[in-house]
Coordinates of C-alpha atoms and ligand atoms in Angstrom, one line a residue:
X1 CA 100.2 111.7 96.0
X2 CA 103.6 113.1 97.4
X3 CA 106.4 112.1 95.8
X4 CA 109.1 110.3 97.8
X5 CA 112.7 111.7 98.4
X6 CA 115.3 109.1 97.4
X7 CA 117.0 107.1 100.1
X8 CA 119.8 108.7 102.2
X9 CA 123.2 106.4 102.4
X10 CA 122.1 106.1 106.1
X11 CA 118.3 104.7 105.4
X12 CA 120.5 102.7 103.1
X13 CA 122.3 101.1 105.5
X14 CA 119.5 100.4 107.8
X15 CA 117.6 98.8 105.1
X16 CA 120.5 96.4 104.8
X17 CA 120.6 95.1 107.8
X18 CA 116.4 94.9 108.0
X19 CA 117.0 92.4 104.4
X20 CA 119.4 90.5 106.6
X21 CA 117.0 90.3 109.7
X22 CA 114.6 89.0 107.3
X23 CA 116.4 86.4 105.6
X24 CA 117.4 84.8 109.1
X25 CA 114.0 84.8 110.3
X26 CA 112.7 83.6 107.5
X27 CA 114.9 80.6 106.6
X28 CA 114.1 79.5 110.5
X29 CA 110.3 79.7 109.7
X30 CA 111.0 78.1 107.0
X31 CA 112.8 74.7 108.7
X32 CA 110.1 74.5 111.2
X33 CA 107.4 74.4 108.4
X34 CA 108.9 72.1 106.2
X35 CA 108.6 69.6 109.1
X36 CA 105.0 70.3 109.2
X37 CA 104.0 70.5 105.5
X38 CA 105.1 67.2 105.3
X39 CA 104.4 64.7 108.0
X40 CA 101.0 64.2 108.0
X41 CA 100.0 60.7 110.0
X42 CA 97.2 59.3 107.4
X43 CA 96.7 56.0 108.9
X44 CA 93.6 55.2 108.2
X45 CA 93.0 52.6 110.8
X46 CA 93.6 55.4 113.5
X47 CA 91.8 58.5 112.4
X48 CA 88.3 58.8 111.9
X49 CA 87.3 60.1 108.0
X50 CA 86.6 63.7 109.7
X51 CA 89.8 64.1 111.6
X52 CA 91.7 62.9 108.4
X53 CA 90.1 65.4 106.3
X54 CA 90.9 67.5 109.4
X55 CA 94.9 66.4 108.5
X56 CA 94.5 66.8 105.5
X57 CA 93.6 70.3 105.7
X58 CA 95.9 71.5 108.0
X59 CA 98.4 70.5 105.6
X60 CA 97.4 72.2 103.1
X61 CA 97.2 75.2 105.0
X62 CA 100.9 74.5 106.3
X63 CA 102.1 74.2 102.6
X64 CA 100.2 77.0 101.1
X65 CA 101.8 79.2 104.5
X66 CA 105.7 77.6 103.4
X67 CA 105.3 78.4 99.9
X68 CA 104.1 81.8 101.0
X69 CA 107.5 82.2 103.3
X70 CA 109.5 80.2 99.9
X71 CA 108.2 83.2 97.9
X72 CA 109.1 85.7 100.1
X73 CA 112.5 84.5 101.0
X74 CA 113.4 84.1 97.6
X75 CA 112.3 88.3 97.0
X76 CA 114.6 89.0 100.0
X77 CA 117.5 87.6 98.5
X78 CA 116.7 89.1 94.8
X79 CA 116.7 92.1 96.7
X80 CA 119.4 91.9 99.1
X81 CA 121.6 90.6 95.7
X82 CA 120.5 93.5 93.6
X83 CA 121.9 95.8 96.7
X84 CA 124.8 94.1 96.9
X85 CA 125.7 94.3 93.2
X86 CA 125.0 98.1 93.2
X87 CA 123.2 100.3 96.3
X88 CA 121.8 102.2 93.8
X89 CA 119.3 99.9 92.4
X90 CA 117.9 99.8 95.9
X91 CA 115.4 102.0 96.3
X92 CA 113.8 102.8 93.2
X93 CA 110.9 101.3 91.6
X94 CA 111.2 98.7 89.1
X95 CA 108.1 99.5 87.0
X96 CA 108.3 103.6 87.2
X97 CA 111.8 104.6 88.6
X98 CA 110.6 107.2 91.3
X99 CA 111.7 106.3 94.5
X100 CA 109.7 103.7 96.5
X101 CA 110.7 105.9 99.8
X102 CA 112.1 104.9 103.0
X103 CA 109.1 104.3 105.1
X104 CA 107.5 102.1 102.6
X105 CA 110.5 100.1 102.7
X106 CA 111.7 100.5 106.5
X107 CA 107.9 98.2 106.6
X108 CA 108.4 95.9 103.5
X109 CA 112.1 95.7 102.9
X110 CA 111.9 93.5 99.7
X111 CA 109.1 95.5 97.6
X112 CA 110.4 96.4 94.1
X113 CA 107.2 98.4 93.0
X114 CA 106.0 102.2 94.7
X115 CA 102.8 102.2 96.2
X116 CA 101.2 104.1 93.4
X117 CA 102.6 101.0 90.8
X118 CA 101.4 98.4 93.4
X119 CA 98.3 99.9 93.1
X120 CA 98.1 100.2 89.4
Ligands
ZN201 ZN1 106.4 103.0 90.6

């Protein structure tokens, strides 16, 4: 496997701003599914016993999708707080220390491992 070149000030820069891109489209994800993890109508003298396991379901799925998005949001801030405290730490991996590389994080802007550690 090639080994990655460390990021330039300017990848830097760009990465920023992806982090911030993130976080805002995120936290609005996040508002519109925490309407729909909770409310879930369970009246029982309404809904048939398939269409409220149907419900029940779907919610599920909505709160396994918002803890998904909690999990996430809560990696782009560790790692848009890590930048922030020092540039530097951005970019390398967590686990080895080589460089995670640009395009790696130009796709996933809040990964702390290399692909080769991710892998491992
Ligand atoms: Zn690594």
């Amino acid at each position: 496997m090639s080994t990655n070149d460390p990021l330039t000030d300017s990848e830097r820069i760009v990465l920023r701003a992806d982090l911030d891109t993130l976080l805002d489209s995120l936290r609005r994800l996040l508002d519109d599914e925490a309407g729909l993890a909770e409310t879930v109508d369970l009246d029982q003298s309404r809904m048939g016993r398939v269409s409220r396991i149907d419900a029940i379901q779907q919610q599920k799925m909505a709160q396994a999708t918002l803890r998904r998005h909690q999990q996430r949001l809560e990696r782009v801030e560790a790692a848009i707080e890590r930048y922030d405290e020092d540039p530097e730490e951005y970019g390398p991996c967590m686990r080895c220390g080589e460089p995670i590389g640009y395009r790696r994080l130009k796709a996933f802007p809040d990964v702390v491992v290399c692909v080769g550690c991710s892998r491992a």
